[in-house]
XYZ file of C-alpha atoms in Angstrom:
555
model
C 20.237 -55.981 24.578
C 22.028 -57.871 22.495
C 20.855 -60.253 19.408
C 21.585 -63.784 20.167
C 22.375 -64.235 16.964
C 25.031 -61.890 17.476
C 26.554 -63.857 20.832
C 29.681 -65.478 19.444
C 29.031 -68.421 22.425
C 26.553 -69.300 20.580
C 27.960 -69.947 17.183
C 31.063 -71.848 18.952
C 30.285 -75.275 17.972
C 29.563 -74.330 14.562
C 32.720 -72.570 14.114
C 35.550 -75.376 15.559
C 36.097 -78.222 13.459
C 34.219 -81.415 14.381
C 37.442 -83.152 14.990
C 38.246 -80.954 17.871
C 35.087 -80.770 19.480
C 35.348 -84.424 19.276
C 38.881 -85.208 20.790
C 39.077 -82.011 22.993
C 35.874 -81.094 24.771
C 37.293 -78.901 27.324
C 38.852 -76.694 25.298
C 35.905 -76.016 23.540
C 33.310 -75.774 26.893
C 36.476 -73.475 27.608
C 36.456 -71.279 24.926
C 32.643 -71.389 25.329
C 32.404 -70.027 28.881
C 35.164 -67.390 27.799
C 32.784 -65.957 25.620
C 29.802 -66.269 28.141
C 31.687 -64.410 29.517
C 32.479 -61.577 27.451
C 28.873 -61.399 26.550
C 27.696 -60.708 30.324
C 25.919 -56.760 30.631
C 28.746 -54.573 31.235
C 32.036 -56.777 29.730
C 33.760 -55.839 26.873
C 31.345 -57.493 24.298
C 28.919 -55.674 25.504
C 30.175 -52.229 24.478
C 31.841 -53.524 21.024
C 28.742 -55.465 19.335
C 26.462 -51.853 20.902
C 29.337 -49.649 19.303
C 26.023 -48.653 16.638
C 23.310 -48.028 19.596
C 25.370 -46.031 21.011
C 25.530 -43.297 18.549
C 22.197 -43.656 18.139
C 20.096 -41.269 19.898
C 16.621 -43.310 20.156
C 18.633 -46.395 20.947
C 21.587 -45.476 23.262
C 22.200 -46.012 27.298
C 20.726 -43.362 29.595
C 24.541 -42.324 30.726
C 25.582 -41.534 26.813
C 22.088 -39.619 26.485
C 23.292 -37.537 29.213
C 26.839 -36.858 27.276
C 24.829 -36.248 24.109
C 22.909 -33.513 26.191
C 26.203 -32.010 27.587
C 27.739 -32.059 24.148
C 25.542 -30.401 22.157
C 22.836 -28.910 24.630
C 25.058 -26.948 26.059
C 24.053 -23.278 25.200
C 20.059 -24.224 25.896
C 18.430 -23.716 29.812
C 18.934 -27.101 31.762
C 15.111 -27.146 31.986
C 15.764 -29.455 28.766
C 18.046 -31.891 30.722
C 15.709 -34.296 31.585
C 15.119 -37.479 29.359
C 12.238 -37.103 27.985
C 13.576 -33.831 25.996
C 17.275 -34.488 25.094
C 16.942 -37.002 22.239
C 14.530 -35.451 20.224
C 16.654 -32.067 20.671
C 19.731 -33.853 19.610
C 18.273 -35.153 16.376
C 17.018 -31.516 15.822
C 19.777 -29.377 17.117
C 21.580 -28.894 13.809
C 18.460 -26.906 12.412
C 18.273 -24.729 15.798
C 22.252 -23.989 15.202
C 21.523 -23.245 11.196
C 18.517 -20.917 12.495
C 20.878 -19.119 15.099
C 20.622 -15.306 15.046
C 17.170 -15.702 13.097
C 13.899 -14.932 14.813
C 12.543 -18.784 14.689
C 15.724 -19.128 17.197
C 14.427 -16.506 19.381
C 11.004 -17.956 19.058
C 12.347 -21.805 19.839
C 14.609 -20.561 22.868
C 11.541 -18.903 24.651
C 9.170 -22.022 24.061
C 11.871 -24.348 26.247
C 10.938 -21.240 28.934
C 7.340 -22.149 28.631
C 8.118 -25.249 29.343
C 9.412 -24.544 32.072
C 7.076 -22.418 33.766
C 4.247 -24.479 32.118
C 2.743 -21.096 31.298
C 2.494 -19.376 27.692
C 5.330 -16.289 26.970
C 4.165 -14.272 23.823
C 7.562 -13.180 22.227
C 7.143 -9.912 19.912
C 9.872 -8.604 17.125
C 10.493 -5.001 16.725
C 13.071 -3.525 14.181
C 13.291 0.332 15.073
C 14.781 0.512 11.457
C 10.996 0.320 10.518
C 10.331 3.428 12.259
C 13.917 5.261 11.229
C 12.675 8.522 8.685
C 15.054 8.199 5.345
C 14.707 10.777 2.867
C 13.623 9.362 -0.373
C 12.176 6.223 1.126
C 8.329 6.831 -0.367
C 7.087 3.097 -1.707
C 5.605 4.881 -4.569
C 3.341 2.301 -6.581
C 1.190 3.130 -9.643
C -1.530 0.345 -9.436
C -2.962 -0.648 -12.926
C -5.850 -3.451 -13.034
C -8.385 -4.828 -15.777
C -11.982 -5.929 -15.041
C -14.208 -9.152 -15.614
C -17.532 -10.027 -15.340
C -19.403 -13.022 -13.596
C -16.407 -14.277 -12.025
C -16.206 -17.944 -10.780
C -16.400 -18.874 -7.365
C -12.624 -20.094 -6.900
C -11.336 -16.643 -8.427
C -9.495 -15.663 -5.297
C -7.622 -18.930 -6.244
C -6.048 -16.412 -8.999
C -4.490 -14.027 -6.646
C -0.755 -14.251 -7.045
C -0.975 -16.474 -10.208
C 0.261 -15.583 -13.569
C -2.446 -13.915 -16.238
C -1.598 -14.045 -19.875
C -3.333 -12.615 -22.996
C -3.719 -14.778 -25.403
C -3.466 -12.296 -28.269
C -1.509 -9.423 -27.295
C 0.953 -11.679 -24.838
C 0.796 -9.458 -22.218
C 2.023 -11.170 -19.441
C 1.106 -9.741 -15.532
C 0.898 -11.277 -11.812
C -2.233 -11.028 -10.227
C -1.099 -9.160 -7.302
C -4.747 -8.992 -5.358
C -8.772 -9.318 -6.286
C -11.609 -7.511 -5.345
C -15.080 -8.782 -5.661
C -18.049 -6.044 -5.860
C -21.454 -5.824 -8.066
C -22.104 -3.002 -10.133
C -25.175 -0.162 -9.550
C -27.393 -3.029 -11.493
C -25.864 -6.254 -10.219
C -23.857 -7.521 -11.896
C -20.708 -8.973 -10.125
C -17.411 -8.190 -11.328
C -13.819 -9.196 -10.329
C -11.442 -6.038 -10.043
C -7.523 -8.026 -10.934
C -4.908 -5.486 -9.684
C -1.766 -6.579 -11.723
C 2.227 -6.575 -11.112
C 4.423 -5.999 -14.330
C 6.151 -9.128 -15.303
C 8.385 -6.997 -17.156
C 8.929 -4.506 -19.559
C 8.408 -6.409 -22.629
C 5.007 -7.683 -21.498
C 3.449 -4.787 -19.521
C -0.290 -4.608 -18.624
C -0.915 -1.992 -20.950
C -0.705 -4.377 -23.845
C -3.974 -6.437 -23.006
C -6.590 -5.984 -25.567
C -10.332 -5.652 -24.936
C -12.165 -8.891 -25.079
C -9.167 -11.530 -25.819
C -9.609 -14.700 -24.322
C -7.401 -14.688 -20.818
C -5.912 -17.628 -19.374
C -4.848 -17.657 -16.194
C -2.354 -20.054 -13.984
C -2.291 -20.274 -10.540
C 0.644 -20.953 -8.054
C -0.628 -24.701 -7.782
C -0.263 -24.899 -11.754
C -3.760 -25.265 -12.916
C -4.575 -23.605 -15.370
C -7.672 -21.688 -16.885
C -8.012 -20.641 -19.732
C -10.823 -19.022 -22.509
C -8.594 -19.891 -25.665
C -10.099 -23.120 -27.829
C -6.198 -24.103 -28.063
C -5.869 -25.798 -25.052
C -4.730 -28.892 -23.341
C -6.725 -31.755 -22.008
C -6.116 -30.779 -18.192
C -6.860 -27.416 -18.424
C -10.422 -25.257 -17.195
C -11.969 -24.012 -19.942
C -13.479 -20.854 -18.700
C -15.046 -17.754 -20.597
C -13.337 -14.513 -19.064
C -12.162 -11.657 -20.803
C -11.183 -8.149 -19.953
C -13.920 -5.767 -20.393
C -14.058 -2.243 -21.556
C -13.847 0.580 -18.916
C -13.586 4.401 -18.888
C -9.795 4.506 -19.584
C -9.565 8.395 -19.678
C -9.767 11.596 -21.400
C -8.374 13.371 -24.631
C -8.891 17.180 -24.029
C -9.883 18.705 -26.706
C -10.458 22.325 -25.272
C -8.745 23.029 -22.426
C -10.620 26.300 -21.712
C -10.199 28.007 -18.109
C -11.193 28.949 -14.491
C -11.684 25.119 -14.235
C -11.835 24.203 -10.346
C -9.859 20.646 -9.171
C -12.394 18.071 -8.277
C -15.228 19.960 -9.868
C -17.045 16.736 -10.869
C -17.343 15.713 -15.153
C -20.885 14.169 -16.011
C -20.541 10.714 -17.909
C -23.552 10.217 -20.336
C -23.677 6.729 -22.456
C -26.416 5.328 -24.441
C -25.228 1.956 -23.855
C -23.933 -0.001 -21.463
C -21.539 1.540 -19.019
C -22.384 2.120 -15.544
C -20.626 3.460 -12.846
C -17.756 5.565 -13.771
C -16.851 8.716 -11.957
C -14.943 11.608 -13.164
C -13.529 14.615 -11.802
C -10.791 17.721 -12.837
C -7.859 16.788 -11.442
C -5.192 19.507 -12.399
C -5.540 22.743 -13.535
C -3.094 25.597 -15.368
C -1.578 28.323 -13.743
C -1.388 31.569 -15.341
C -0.855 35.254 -15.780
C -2.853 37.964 -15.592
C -3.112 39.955 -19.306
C -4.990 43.070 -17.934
C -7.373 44.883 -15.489
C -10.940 44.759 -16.415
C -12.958 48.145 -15.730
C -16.727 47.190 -14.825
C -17.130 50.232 -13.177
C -14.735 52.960 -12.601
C -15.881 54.274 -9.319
C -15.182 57.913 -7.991
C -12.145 60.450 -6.778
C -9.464 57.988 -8.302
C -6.002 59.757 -9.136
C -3.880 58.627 -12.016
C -0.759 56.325 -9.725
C -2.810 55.166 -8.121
C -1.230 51.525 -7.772
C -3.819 47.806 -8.995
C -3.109 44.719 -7.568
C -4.616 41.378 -6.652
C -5.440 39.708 -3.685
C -7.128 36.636 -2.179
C -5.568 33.720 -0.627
C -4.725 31.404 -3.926
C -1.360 30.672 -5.506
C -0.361 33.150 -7.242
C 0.635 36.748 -6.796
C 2.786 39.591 -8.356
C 0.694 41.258 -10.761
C -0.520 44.822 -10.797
C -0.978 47.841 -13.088
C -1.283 51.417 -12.470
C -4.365 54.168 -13.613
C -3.194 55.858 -16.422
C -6.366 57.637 -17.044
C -9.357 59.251 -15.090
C -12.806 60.574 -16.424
C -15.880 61.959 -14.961
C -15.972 62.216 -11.202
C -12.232 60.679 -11.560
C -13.464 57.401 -12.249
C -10.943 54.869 -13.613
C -11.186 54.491 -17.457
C -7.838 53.048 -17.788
C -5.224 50.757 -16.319
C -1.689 49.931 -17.555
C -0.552 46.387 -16.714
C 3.141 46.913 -15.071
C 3.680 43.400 -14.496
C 1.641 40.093 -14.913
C 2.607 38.360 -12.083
C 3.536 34.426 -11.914
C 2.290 30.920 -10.907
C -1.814 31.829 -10.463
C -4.076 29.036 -10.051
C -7.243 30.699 -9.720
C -8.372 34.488 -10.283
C -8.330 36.815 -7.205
C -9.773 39.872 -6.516
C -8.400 43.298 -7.720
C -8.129 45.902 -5.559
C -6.599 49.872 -5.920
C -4.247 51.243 -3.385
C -5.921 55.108 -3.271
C -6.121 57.911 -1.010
C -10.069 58.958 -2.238
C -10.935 57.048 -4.510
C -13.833 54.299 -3.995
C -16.593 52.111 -5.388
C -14.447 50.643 -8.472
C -15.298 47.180 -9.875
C -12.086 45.630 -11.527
C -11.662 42.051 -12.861
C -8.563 40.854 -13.533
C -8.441 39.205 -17.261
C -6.198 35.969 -18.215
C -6.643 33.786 -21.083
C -4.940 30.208 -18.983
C -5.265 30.368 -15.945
C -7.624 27.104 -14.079
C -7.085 25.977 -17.972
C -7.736 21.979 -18.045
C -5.142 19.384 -17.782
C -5.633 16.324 -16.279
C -8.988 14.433 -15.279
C -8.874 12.210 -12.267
C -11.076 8.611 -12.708
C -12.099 8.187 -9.301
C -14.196 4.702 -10.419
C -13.534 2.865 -13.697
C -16.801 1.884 -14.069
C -17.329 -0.672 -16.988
C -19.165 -1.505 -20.326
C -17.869 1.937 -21.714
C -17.272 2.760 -25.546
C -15.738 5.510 -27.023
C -19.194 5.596 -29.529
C -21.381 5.592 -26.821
C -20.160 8.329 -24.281
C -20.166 11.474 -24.040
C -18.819 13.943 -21.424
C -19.821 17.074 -20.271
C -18.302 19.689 -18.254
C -19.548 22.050 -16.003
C -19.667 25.879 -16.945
C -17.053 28.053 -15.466
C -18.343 31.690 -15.291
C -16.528 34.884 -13.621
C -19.220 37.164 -11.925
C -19.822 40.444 -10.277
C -21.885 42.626 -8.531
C -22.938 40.061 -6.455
C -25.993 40.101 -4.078
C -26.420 37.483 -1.293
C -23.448 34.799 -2.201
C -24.757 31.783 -0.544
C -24.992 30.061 -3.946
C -23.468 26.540 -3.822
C -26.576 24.033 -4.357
C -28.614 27.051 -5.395
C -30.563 26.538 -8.518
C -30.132 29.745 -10.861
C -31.850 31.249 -13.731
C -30.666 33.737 -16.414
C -32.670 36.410 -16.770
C -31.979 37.231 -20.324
C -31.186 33.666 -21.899
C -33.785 31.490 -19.607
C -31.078 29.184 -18.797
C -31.050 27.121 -15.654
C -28.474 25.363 -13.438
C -27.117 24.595 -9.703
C -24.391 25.883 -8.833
C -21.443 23.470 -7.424
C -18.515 25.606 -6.613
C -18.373 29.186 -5.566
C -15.903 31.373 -3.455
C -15.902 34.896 -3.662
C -12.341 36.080 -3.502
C -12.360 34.176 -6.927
C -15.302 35.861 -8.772
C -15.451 32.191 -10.115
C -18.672 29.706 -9.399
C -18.811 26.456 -11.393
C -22.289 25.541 -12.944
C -23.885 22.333 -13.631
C -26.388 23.425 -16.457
C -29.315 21.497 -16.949
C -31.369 23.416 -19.531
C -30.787 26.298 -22.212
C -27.332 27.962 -22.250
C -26.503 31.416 -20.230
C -24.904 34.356 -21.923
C -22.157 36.793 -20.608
C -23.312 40.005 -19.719
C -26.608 38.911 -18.238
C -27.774 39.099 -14.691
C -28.564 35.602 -12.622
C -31.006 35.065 -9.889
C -30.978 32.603 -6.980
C -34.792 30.838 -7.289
C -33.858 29.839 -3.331
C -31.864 32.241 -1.482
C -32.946 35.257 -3.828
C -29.200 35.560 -4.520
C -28.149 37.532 -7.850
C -24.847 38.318 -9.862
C -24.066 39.514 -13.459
C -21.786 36.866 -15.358
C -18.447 38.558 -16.791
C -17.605 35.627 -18.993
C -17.909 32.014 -19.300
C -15.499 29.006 -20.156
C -16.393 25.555 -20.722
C -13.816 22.881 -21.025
C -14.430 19.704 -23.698
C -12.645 16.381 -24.053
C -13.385 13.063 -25.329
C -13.842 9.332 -23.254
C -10.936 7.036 -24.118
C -11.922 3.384 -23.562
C -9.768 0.493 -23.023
C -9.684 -2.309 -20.279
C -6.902 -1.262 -18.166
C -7.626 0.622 -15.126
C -4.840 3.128 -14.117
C -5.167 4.422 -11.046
C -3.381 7.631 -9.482
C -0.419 6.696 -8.063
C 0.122 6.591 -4.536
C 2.261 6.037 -1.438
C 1.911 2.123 0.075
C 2.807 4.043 3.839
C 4.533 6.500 5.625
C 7.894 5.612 4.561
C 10.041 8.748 3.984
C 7.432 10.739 5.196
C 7.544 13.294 8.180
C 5.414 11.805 10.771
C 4.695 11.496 14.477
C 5.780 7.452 14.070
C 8.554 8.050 12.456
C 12.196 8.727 14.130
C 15.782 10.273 13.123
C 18.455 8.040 12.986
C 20.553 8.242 16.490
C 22.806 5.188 15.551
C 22.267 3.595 18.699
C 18.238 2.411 19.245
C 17.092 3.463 15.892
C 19.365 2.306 13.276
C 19.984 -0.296 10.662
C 21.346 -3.543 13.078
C 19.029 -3.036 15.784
C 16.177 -4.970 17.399
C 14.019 -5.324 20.247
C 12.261 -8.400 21.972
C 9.566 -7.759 23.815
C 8.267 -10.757 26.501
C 6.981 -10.807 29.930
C 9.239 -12.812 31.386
C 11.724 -11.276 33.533
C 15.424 -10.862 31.680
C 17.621 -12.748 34.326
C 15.720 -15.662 33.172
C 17.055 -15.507 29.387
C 19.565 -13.273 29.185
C 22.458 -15.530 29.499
C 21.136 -17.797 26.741
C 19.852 -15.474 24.345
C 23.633 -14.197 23.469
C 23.999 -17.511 21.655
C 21.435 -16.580 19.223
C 21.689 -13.004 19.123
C 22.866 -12.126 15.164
C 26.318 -10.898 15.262
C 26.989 -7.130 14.484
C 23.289 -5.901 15.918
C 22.400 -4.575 18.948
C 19.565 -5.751 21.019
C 17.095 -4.244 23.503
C 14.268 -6.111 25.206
C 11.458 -4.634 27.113
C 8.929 -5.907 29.740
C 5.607 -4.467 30.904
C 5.811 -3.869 34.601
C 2.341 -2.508 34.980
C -0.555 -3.408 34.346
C -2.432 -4.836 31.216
C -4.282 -1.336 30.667
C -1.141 0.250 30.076
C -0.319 -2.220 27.087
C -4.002 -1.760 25.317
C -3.544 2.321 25.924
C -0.580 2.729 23.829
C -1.265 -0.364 21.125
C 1.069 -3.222 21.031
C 4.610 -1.879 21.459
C 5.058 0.317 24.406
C 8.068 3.406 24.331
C 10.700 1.348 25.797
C 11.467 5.110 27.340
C 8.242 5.250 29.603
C 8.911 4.403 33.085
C 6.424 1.776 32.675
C 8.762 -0.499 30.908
C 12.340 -2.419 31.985
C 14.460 -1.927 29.344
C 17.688 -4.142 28.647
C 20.267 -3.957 25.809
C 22.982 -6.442 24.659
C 24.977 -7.160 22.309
């Protein structure tokens, strides 16, 4: 409707000049009633003084909202052609039409079909390329983190905000947080940090240096007395943990995850150690502990057992008494051993020979694995102490892992942790005295015995700092060989493909989903045809290849 103060009838007497109105009456009741008129629903007026209304969505005649619909609606279901629907669309269309080819299209086009069928249609993404095996893909991440104690309550408020040192400037972004209490209580809050970048890596934070951390809504806290007046002041600082190890003698016959006691007189709790990776070696020469009988000079030594390793072996060059072995020639020391193996000889007669195979590296020490950080460790305070390796023979009743043992000469005692025959090798957790090579062992348990050959004992040192550096690891099964994972066929599984996955049945959508299909892909859609079961069997996303599935493609 139109404003009367609009209506041009009604200004008319304000507009002639009094003389006229005066001396000609008529023509002004005439030019009056023209515009009456003009001003009726429907006349010319009408449309020129609405001109704005009608390009106005909220304010425009039901036959222009109906143009508006045709105009601009066109490519949507006519489910949306109804009154009630088309002006807010209109107002909002230009987003829909920015989004097109985007997955909040998809997800807007199949909501108008709920509509519809008053019903609820769960849409689902799938990008095979997720599941397409590259070589070289590995996310490889090497996950670094520092420690503090009695966290506040809002830490989690932290995660993806910005931590600073406020004496090194070391700059990182907390990337996650874990909360946990130590074996005695106390709570600590585990920051897992992002390089910022090279100049301002994690590694430069320094032990006990005020912190100050600011979070993605710009509030800051901080432990540094310079400060401004908005700002949290809040005592945090990075404490010490078990950083690593400086070896100091590497030793040998060391045994991966053979585990490293941590002894401290002060503070530090929870820290776990083990021997992460070992040497491998050569063999230097065959060992005679006891020649045997009937042995013939060529008669070919070698090793065997079923570590890496392999290649070596020697010859007899000499014979005594009863043609026992009381010499062998090393031909050739073999390549890449890990651990020792037995020793056997290759003879027509001969029999009962012990041999040991001698090396000076191979198990040798040279990496540590910290399995847990701990925290409250100093270099002062800690010591570290390895088990004893020892090479053994004439063994008698080898069930000796958890067996406590006792050397019969030196009175030393111990439990065994590691042992496997084809090695010779046990590892030994002493706990009293020290044993001596040469001497016989006895199982107080299992009766078990064994003479010890030699013994190694690797050394090192506890490095402390506040910067946990974990091993590094893969984030999934990218670029791995796996059961989930697919060869590119350049048709379902490539790089511009995608699948939608909804119940409802295709001849429903299909015609409008090619307006917001992105160009240069290829589509698929699916739809479970039988029953519910099916869909929890197989988790989520069915093989659109099972005959339990329609599948569609278009493009």
């Amino acid at each position: 409707m139109i404003d009367s103060k609009k209506l041009i009838s009604t200004q008319i007497n304000d507009t002639i000049p009094q003389f006229i109105r005066i001396e000609y009456p008529n023509f002004v009741a005439f030019i009056k009633s023209y515009y009456e008129w003009m001003e009726k629903q429907g006349a010319p007026y009408q449309f020129i003084a609405n001109a704005m209304n009608f390009a106005d969505v909220d304010r425009t005649s039901l036959e222009l909202l109906d143009k508006f619909g045709e105009n601009f609606l066109q490519p949507l279901p006519d489910i949306i052609y109804d009154q009630n629907n088309i002006a807010t669309l209109v107002k909002y269309i230009e987003q829909y039409y920015s989004a097109r080819g985007s997955e909040k299209a998809f997800q807007f086009l199949f909501r108008l079909f709920e509509y519809k069928d008053d019903a609820e249609h769960d849409l689902e993404f799938y990008y095979p390329s997720y599941d397409m095996l590259r070589v070289s893909d590995g996310k490889w991440v090497n996950e670094r983190s520092l420690k503090i104690k009695n966290p506040p309550e809002y830490v989690m408020e932290w995660e993806s905000g910005e931590l600073r040192g406020d004496h090194s400037g070391a700059i990182a972004v907390i990337d996650e947080i874990k909360l946990y209490e130590t074996s005695s209580g106390v709570p600590i809050a585990e920051l897992f940090l992002l390089e910022f970048d090279v100049m301002h890596t994690p590694e430069k934070f320094i032990c006990g240096e005020p912190l100050t951390v600011k979070t993605i809504d710009e509030q800051v806290y901080t432990s540094d007395s310079d400060r401004l007046p908005e700002d949290i002041y809040l005592e945090f600082f990075p404490e010490t943990v078990f950083y690593g190890v400086e070896i100091t003698k590497p030793s040998k016959y060391n045994v991966p995850s053979q585990r490293v006691k941590v002894i401290t007189t002060g503070e530090g709790e929870d820290a776990s150690v083990v021997v992460d990776q070992t040497g491998k070696g050569v063999v230097t020469s065959f060992a005679i502990i006891d020649g045997g009988e009937d042995y013939q000079v060529g008669d070919k030594v070698y090793t065997e057992g079923d570590t890496f390793g392999s290649g070596a072996y020697g010859a007899v060059s000499e014979v005594g008494v009863n043609n026992a072995i009381t010499k062998i020639d090393l031909i050739f020391e073999g390549h890449d051993y890990t651990c020792c193996q037995a020793v056997k000889v290759n003879s027509r007669y001969g029999k009962r020979a012990i041999l040991i195979m001698e090396t000076d590296d191979i198990g040798y020490l040279k990496t540590v694995e910290i399995r847990d950080f701990g925290v409250g460790y100093l270099v002062e305070e800690t010591t570290l102490e390895f088990n004893t390796s020892m090479r053994i023979y004439d063994i008698y009743r080898d069930g000796f892992i958890g067996e406590h043992i006792v050397g019969q000469t030196s009175g030393a005692t111990g439990v065994v942790e590691f042992w496997k025959r084809d090695t010779g090798v046990i590892s030994v957790d002493v706990l009293s005295g020290e044993f001596i090579a040469g001497e016989q062992f006895i199982g107080i348990n299992g009766g078990g015995s064994a003479y010890i050959y030699d013994i190694a004992k690797a050394e090192g040192i506890m490095v402390d700092g506040c910067i946990c550096r974990y091993k590094g690891r893969y984030l999934n099964m990218d670029g791995h060989i796996s059961s989930l994972k697919y060869i590119q066929d350049s048709y379902f599984y490539q790089m511009f493909s995608y699948m939608l996955k909804t119940e409802q049945d295709k001849s429903e959508w299909k015609e409008y989903v090619k307006h917001v299909h992105p160009a240069g892909t290829i589509g698929f859609s699916y739809r479970d045809v039988v029953s519910q079961y099916f869909n929890e069997s197989y988790g989520g996303f069915i093989c659109p290849h099972l005959e339990t599935t329609e599948f569609y493609k278009f493009s």
